[in-house]
CSV table of C-alpha atoms in Angstrom, one decimal:
chain,number,residue,atom,x,y,z
Y,1,MET,CA,19.3,26.1,-33.6
Y,2,ARG,CA,19.2,29.2,-32.3
Y,3,PHE,CA,22.5,30.5,-30.0
Y,4,ILE,CA,20.8,32.6,-27.1
Y,5,THR,CA,23.1,34.0,-23.9
Y,6,LEU,CA,22.5,31.0,-20.5
Y,7,ALA,CA,20.5,34.0,-19.5
Y,8,ALA,CA,18.2,34.4,-22.0
Y,9,ALA,CA,17.5,29.8,-22.1
Y,10,ILE,CA,16.5,30.6,-18.3
Y,11,ALA,CA,14.0,33.8,-19.1
Y,12,LEU,CA,12.1,32.2,-22.0
Y,13,ALA,CA,11.5,28.2,-20.5
Y,14,LEU,CA,11.1,29.8,-16.2
Y,15,PRO,CA,7.0,30.6,-16.6
Y,16,VAL,CA,7.2,26.6,-18.2
Y,17,ALA,CA,9.2,25.0,-16.0
Y,18,LEU,CA,7.5,26.6,-12.1
Y,19,PRO,CA,4.5,25.3,-11.1
Y,20,SER,CA,1.7,26.7,-11.1
Y,21,ALA,CA,2.0,27.6,-6.9
Y,22,ALA,CA,5.2,29.2,-7.8
Y,23,ARG,CA,4.2,31.6,-10.3
Y,24,GLY,CA,0.8,32.7,-8.3
Y,25,PRO,CA,-2.6,32.4,-8.2
Y,26,ASN,CA,-3.8,35.1,-11.5
Y,27,SER,CA,-1.2,32.9,-13.3
Y,28,GLU,CA,-2.3,30.7,-16.1
Y,29,ALA,CA,-1.1,27.4,-15.8
Y,30,ALA,CA,1.6,26.5,-18.4
Y,31,PRO,CA,1.2,23.3,-20.6
Y,32,LYS,CA,3.5,20.4,-20.1
Y,33,ALA,CA,6.5,20.7,-22.4
Y,34,SER,CA,6.4,17.4,-24.0
Y,35,ALA,CA,9.5,15.8,-25.1
Y,36,SER,CA,8.4,16.5,-29.3
Y,37,ALA,CA,7.5,20.6,-27.9
Y,38,LEU,CA,10.7,20.9,-26.7
Y,39,ARG,CA,13.6,23.1,-28.8
Y,40,SER,CA,17.1,23.4,-29.4
Y,41,TYR,CA,19.0,26.0,-28.6
Y,42,ILE,CA,22.7,26.8,-28.9
Y,43,VAL,CA,24.1,28.7,-24.7
Y,44,SER,CA,26.8,30.8,-25.5
Y,45,PHE,CA,28.7,31.3,-21.4
Y,46,ASN,CA,30.5,34.3,-20.9
Y,47,GLU,CA,33.8,33.3,-20.4
Y,48,PRO,CA,36.1,33.0,-24.1
Y,49,ALA,CA,36.8,29.3,-25.8
Y,50,ALA,CA,39.9,28.2,-25.5
Y,51,PRO,CA,41.9,29.5,-28.9
Y,52,MET,CA,40.9,33.1,-27.5
Y,53,PHE,CA,41.3,32.1,-23.6
Y,54,ARG,CA,44.3,35.2,-22.7
Y,55,GLY,CA,45.0,34.1,-19.1
Y,56,PHE,CA,44.2,36.0,-16.0
Y,57,VAL,CA,45.8,36.6,-12.8
Y,58,ALA,CA,43.8,35.4,-9.7
Y,59,LYS,CA,43.7,39.0,-8.0
Y,60,ASP,CA,40.2,37.8,-5.5
Y,61,GLY,CA,39.5,34.0,-5.0
Y,62,ARG,CA,37.3,33.3,-6.7
Y,63,ARG,CA,39.0,31.9,-10.0
Y,64,PRO,CA,42.5,29.9,-9.8
Y,65,SER,CA,45.6,32.0,-12.3
Y,66,LEU,CA,46.0,30.0,-15.8
Y,67,ALA,CA,48.4,31.1,-18.0
Y,68,PRO,CA,47.4,32.4,-21.9
Y,69,VAL,CA,46.7,30.4,-24.5
Y,70,SER,CA,45.9,32.9,-27.8
Y,71,ILE,CA,48.4,32.7,-29.8
Y,72,ALA,CA,48.6,35.5,-30.3
Y,73,LEU,CA,50.5,35.9,-26.0
Y,74,THR,CA,52.0,32.5,-26.3
Y,75,GLY,CA,54.4,33.0,-30.0
Y,76,HIS,CA,52.8,29.2,-30.5
Y,77,ALA,CA,52.5,29.0,-34.5
Y,78,LYS,CA,49.1,27.4,-34.0
Y,79,TYR,CA,46.7,26.2,-31.1
Y,80,ASP,CA,46.8,22.9,-29.4
Y,81,PRO,CA,43.9,21.8,-27.2
Y,82,ALA,CA,47.0,19.4,-25.6
Y,83,ARG,CA,49.7,22.1,-24.5
Y,84,PRO,CA,48.9,21.9,-20.3
Y,85,GLU,CA,48.0,25.9,-20.3
Y,86,ALA,CA,45.0,24.4,-22.7
Y,87,GLN,CA,44.1,21.6,-20.8
Y,88,ALA,CA,44.0,24.0,-17.4
Y,89,TYR,CA,41.8,26.6,-19.1
Y,90,LEU,CA,39.5,23.2,-21.1
Y,91,SER,CA,38.9,22.0,-16.9
Y,92,TYR,CA,37.9,25.5,-15.4
Y,93,ILE,CA,35.6,26.2,-18.4
Y,94,GLY,CA,34.0,22.6,-18.3
Y,95,ALA,CA,34.2,22.9,-14.3
Y,96,LEU,CA,32.1,26.6,-15.1
Y,97,ARG,CA,30.5,24.6,-17.3
Y,98,VAL,CA,28.9,21.9,-14.8
Y,99,GLU,CA,27.9,24.6,-11.9
Y,100,ARG,CA,26.0,26.5,-14.7
Y,101,LEU,CA,23.8,23.5,-16.2
Y,102,ARG,CA,23.6,22.1,-12.4
Y,103,GLY,CA,22.3,25.1,-11.2
Y,104,ALA,CA,19.7,25.6,-14.8
Y,105,ALA,CA,18.5,22.4,-14.0
Y,106,SER,CA,17.5,23.2,-10.3
Y,107,LEU,CA,15.7,26.3,-12.1
Y,108,PHE,CA,13.8,23.9,-14.3
Y,109,GLY,CA,12.4,21.6,-11.9
Y,110,ARG,CA,14.7,18.6,-14.7
Y,111,ASP,CA,18.1,17.0,-15.8
Y,112,LEU,CA,19.5,19.2,-18.7
Y,113,GLU,CA,21.7,17.2,-20.4
Y,114,PRO,CA,23.7,18.8,-23.2
Y,115,THR,CA,23.4,17.4,-27.0
Y,116,ALA,CA,27.2,19.5,-27.4
Y,117,VAL,CA,29.6,20.6,-25.5
Y,118,TYR,CA,32.0,23.4,-27.4
Y,119,GLU,CA,34.9,24.9,-25.7
Y,120,HIS,CA,37.8,25.5,-29.4
Y,121,ALA,CA,35.4,28.1,-32.1
Y,122,LEU,CA,32.9,28.5,-28.5
Y,123,ASN,CA,32.5,28.0,-25.4
Y,124,GLY,CA,28.9,27.0,-24.3
Y,125,VAL,CA,26.5,23.9,-25.0
Y,126,ALA,CA,23.5,23.0,-26.8
């Protein structure tokens, strides 16, 4: 598997994903991607994985106020994904992931179903 950002994955797939009319009259028609030609990529999102989350205070209304999960700030001996703070952050990044996958699916013109979801060691999908 390759490791790239969501923006790079979209940029790589866009020429194939756009209909020929959207590419313009002078562009070559891209070959249709068959299921066997599709590749898997690990797409990493900007937000940290849950064990590294340091919390934030909502200042602009674009994100909720969330308590830190990182053991460096909480004083807990180890990361516990069942703690309420971790559950709140996991819910937050899960909602962002759904939104981003929906937007990418719209750009690609097909459904995107991740084969793996990463929340604890990395925040991303494959």
